[in-house]
PDB file of C-alpha atoms in Angstrom:
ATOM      1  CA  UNK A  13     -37.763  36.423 -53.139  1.00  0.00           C
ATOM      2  CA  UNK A  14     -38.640  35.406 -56.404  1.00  0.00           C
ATOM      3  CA  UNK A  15     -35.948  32.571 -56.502  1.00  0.00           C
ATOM      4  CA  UNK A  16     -37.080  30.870 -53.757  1.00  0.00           C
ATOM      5  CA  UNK A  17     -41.044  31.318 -54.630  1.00  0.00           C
ATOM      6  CA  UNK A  18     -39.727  29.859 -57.604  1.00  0.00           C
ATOM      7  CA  UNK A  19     -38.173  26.701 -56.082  1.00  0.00           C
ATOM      8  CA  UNK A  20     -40.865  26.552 -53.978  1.00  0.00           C
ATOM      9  CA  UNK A  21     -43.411  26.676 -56.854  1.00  0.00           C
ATOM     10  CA  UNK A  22     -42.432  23.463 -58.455  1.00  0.00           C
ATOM     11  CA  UNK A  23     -41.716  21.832 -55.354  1.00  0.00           C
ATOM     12  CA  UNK A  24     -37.975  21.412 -56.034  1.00  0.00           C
ATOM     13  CA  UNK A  25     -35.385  21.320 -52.999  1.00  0.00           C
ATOM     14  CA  UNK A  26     -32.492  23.395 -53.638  1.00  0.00           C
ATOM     15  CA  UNK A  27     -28.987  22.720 -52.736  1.00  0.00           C
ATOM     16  CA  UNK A  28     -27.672  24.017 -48.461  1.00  0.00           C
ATOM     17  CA  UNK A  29     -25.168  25.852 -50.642  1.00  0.00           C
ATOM     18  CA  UNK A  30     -27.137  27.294 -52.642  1.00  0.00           C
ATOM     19  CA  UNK A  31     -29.903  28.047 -49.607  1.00  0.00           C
ATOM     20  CA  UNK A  32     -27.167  29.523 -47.739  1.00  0.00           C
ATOM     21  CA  UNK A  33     -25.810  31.738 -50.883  1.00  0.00           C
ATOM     22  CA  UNK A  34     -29.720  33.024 -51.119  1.00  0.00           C
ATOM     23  CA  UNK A  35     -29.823  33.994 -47.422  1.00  0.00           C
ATOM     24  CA  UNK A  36     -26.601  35.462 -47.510  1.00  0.00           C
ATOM     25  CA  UNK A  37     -28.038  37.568 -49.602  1.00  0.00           C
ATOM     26  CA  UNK A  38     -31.697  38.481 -48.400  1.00  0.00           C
ATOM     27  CA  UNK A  39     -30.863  41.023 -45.931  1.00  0.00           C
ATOM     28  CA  UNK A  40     -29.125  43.242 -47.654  1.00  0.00           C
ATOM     29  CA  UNK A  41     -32.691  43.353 -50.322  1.00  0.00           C
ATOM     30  CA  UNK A  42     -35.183  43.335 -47.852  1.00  0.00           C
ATOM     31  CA  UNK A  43     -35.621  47.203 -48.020  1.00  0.00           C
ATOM     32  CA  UNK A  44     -35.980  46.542 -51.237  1.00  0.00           C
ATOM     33  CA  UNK A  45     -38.888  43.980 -50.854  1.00  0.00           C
ATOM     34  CA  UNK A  46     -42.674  45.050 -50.943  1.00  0.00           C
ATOM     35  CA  UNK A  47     -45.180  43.746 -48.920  1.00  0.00           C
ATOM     36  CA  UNK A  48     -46.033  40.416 -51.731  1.00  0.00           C
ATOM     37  CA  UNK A  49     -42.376  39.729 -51.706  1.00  0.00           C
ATOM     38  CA  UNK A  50     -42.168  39.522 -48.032  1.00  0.00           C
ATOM     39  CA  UNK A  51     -44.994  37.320 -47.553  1.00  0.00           C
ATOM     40  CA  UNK A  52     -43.895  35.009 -50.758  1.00  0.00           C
ATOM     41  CA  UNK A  53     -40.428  34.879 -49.321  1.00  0.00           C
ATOM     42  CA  UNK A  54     -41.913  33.405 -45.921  1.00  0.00           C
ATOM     43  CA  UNK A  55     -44.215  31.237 -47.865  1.00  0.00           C
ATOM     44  CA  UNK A  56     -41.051  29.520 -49.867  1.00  0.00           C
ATOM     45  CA  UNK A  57     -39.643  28.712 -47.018  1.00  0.00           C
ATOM     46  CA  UNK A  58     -42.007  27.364 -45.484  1.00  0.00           C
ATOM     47  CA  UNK A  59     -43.077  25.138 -48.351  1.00  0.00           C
ATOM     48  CA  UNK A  60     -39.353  23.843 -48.633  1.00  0.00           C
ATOM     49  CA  UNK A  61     -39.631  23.184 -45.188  1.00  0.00           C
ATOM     50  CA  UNK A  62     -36.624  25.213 -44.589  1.00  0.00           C
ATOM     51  CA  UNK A  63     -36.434  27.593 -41.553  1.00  0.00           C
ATOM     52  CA  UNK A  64     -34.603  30.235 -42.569  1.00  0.00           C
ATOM     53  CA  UNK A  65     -31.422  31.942 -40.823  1.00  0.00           C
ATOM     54  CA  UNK A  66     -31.355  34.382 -37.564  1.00  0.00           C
ATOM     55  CA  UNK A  67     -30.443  37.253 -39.893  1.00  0.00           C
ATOM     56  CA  UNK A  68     -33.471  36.540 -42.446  1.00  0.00           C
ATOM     57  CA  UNK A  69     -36.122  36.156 -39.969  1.00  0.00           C
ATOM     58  CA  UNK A  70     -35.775  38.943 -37.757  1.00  0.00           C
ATOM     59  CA  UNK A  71     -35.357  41.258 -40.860  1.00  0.00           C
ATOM     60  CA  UNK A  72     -38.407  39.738 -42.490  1.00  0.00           C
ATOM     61  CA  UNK A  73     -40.387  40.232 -39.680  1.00  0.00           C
ATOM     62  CA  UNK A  74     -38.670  44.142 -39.283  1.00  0.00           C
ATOM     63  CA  UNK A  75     -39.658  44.877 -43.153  1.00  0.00           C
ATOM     64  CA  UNK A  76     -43.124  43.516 -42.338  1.00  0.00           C
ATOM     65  CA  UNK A  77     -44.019  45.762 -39.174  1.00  0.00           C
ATOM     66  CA  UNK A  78     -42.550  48.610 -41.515  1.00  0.00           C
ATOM     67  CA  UNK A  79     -44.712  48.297 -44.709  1.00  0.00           C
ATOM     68  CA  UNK A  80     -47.335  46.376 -43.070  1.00  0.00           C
ATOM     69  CA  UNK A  81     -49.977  48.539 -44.268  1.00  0.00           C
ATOM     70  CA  UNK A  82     -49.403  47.410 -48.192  1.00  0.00           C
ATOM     71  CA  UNK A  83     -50.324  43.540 -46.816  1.00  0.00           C
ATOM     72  CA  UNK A  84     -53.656  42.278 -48.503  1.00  0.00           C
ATOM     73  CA  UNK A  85     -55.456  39.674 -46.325  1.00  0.00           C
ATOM     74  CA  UNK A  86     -53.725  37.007 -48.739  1.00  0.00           C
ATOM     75  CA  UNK A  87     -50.498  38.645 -47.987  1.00  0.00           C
ATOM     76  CA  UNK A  88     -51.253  38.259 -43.707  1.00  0.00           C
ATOM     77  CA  UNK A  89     -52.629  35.135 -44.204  1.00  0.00           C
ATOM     78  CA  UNK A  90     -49.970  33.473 -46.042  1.00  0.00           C
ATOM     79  CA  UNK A  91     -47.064  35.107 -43.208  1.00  0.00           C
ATOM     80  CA  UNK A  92     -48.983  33.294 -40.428  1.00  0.00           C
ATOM     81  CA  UNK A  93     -49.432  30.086 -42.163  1.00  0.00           C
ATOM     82  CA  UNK A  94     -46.084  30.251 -42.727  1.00  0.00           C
ATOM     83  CA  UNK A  95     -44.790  30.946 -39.578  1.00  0.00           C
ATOM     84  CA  UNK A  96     -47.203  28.069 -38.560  1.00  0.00           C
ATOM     85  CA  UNK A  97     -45.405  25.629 -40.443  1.00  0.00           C
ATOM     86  CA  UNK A  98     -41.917  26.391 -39.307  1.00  0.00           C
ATOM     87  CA  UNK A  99     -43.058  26.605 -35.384  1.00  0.00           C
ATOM     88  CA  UNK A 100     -42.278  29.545 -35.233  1.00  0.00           C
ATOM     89  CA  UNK A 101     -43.501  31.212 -32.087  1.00  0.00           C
ATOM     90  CA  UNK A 102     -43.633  34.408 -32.378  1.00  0.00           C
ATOM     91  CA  UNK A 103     -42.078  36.784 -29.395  1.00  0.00           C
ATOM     92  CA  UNK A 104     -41.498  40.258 -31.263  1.00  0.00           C
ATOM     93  CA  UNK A 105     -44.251  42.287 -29.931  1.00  0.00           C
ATOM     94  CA  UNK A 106     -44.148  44.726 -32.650  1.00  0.00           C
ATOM     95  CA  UNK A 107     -44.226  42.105 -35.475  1.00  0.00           C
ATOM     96  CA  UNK A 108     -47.538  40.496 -33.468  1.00  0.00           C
ATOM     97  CA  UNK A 109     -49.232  43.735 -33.014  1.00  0.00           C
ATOM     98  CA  UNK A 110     -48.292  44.744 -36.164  1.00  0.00           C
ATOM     99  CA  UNK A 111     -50.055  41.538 -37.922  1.00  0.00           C
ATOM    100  CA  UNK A 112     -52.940  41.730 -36.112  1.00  0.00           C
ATOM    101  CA  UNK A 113     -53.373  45.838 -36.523  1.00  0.00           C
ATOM    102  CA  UNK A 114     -53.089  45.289 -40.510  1.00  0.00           C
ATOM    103  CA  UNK A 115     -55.533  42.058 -40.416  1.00  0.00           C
ATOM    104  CA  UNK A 116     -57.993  44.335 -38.436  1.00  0.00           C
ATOM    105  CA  UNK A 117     -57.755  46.849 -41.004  1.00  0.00           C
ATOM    106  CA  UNK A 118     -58.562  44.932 -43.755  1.00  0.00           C
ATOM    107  CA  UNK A 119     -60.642  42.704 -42.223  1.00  0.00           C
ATOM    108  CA  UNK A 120     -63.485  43.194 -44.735  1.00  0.00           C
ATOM    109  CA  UNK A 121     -61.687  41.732 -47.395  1.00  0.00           C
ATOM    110  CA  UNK A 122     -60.175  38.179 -45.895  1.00  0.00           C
ATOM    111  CA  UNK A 123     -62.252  35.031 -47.845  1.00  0.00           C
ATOM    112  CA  UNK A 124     -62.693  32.138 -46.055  1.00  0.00           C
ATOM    113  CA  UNK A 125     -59.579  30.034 -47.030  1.00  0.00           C
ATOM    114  CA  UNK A 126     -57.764  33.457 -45.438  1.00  0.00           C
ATOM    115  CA  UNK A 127     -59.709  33.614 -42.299  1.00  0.00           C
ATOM    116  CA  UNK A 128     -59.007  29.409 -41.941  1.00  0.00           C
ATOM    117  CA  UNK A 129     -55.825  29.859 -42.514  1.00  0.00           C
ATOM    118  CA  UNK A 130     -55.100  32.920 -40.324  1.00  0.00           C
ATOM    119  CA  UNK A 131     -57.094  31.593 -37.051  1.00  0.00           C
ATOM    120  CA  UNK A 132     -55.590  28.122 -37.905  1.00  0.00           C
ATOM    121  CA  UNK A 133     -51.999  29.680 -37.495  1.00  0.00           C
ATOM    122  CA  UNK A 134     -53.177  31.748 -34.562  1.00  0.00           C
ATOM    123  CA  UNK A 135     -53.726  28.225 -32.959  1.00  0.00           C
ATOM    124  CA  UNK A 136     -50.590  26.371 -34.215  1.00  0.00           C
ATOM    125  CA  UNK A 137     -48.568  28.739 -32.822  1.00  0.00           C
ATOM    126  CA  UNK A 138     -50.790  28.872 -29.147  1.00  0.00           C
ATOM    127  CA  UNK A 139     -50.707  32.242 -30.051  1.00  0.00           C
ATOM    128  CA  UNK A 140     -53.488  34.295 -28.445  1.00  0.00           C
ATOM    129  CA  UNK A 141     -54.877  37.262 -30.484  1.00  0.00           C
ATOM    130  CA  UNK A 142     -56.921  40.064 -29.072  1.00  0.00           C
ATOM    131  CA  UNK A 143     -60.745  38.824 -28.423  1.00  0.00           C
ATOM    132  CA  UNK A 144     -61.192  42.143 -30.156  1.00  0.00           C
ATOM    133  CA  UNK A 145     -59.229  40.383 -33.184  1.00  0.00           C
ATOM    134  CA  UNK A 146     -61.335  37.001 -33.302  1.00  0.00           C
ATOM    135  CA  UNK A 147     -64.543  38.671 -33.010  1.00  0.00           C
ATOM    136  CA  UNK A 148     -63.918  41.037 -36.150  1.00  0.00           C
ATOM    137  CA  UNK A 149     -62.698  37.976 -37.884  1.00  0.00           C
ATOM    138  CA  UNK A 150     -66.052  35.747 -36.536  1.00  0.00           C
ATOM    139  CA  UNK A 151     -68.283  38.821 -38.134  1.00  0.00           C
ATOM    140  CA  UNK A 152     -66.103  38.236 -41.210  1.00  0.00           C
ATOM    141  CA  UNK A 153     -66.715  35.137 -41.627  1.00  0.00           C
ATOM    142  CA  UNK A 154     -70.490  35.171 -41.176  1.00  0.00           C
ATOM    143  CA  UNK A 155     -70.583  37.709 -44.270  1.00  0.00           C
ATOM    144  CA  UNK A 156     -69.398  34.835 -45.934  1.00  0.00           C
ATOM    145  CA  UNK A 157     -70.867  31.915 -44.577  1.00  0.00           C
ATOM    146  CA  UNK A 158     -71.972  30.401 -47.848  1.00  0.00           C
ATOM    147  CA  UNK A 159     -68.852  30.485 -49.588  1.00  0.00           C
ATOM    148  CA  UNK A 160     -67.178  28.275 -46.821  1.00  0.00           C
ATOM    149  CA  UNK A 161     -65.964  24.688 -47.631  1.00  0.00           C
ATOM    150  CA  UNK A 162     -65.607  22.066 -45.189  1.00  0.00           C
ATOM    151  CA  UNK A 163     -61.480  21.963 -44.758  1.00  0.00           C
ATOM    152  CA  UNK A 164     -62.016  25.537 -44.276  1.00  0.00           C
ATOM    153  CA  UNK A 165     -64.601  25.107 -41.514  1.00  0.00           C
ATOM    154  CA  UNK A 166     -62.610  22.280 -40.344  1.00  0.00           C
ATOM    155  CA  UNK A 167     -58.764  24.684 -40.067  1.00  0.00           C
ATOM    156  CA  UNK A 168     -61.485  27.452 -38.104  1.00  0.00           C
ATOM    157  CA  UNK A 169     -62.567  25.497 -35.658  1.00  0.00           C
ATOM    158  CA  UNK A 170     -59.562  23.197 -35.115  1.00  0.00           C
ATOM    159  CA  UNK A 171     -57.518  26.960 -34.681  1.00  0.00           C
ATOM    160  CA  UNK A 172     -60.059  28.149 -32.151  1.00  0.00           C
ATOM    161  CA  UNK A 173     -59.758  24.606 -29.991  1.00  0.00           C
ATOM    162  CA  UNK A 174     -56.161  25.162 -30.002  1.00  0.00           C
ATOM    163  CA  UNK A 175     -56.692  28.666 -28.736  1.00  0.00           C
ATOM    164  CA  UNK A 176     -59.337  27.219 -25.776  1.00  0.00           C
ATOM    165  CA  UNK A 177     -61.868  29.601 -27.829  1.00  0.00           C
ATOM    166  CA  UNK A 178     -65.415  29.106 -29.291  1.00  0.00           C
ATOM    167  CA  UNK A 179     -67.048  30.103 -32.134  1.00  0.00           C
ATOM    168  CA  UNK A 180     -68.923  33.238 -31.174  1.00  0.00           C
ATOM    169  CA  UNK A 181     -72.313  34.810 -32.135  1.00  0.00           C
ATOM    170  CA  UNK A 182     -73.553  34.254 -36.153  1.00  0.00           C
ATOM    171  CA  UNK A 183     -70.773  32.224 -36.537  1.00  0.00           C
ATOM    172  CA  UNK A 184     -71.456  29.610 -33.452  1.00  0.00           C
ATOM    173  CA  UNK A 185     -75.229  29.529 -34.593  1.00  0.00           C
ATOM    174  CA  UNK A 186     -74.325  28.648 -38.063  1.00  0.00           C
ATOM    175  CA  UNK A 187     -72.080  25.647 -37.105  1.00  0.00           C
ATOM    176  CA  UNK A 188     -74.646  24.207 -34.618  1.00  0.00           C
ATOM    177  CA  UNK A 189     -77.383  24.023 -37.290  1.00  0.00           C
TER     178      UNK A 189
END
């Protein structure tokens, strides 16, 4: 986890062999992995713009639905994105219920850039999330309506389009204005 991050960090492209070597080795750590290592590990990949093997994704995803109550909003946030940028579309039912269970959960504590990035994803994907899901994320975001900056704004609304959605209640007020 930390290799790649690493690689991925300072934006330099590591060797197939050495890619492979790394993935070779990933599922027999994942139990090891907590829930920041996880989401870094899906992040790295993603910033290489390297999809990672069969055997690495599906036990990523496994390790997630198990500890997926030790992901922070940054840690949900950053899986989707991820999984965004690979298009990756996601067809494990657990994994998707178990993502948006833990993002309900924490709700209170995504920040704007999160709840962009998150509904954003949602949309990339064409992934639809429970209305129940978008409308505790809407209230979130009104709670923060200040703090919001315009690419953030912009990734909301662009994920919601893609999801054939609308901006509901505080939140479509405040945009109108």
């Amino acid at each position: 986890a930390n290799t790649l991050w690493s690689f991925a960090k300072v934006q330099y492209e590591p060797s197939p062999l050495l890619i492979d070597r790394i993935q070779s080795e990933i599922p027999d750590q994942l139990e090891h992995f907590n829930a920041q290592e996880i989401s870094n590990t899906f992040w790295a990949f993603a910033k290489l713009s390297m999809t990672p093997n069969d055997d690495v994704m599906s036990g990523l995803q496994h390790e997630m639905v198990l500890k997926r109550g030790d992901f922070t909003s940054q840690g949900v946030s950053n899986v989707l994105w991820s999984l965004a940028k690979l298009s990756f579309v996601m067809v494990d039912p657990m994994f998707s219920e178990a993502i948006e269970t833990q993002a309900s959960s924490i709700v209170n504590t995504f920040s704007p850039q999160e709840i962009a990035n998150t509904i954003w994803a949602y949309g990339q994907m064409r992934m639809q999330p429970s209305r129940r899901f978008l409308s505790l994320m809407s209230r979130q975001a009104t709670t923060r309506i200040e703090d919001w900056k315009p690419e953030e704004i912009s990734g909301l609304l662009w994920g919601l389009v893609k999801l054939s959605r609308h901006p509901e209640g505080d939140l479509s007020h405040w945009i109108q204005r």
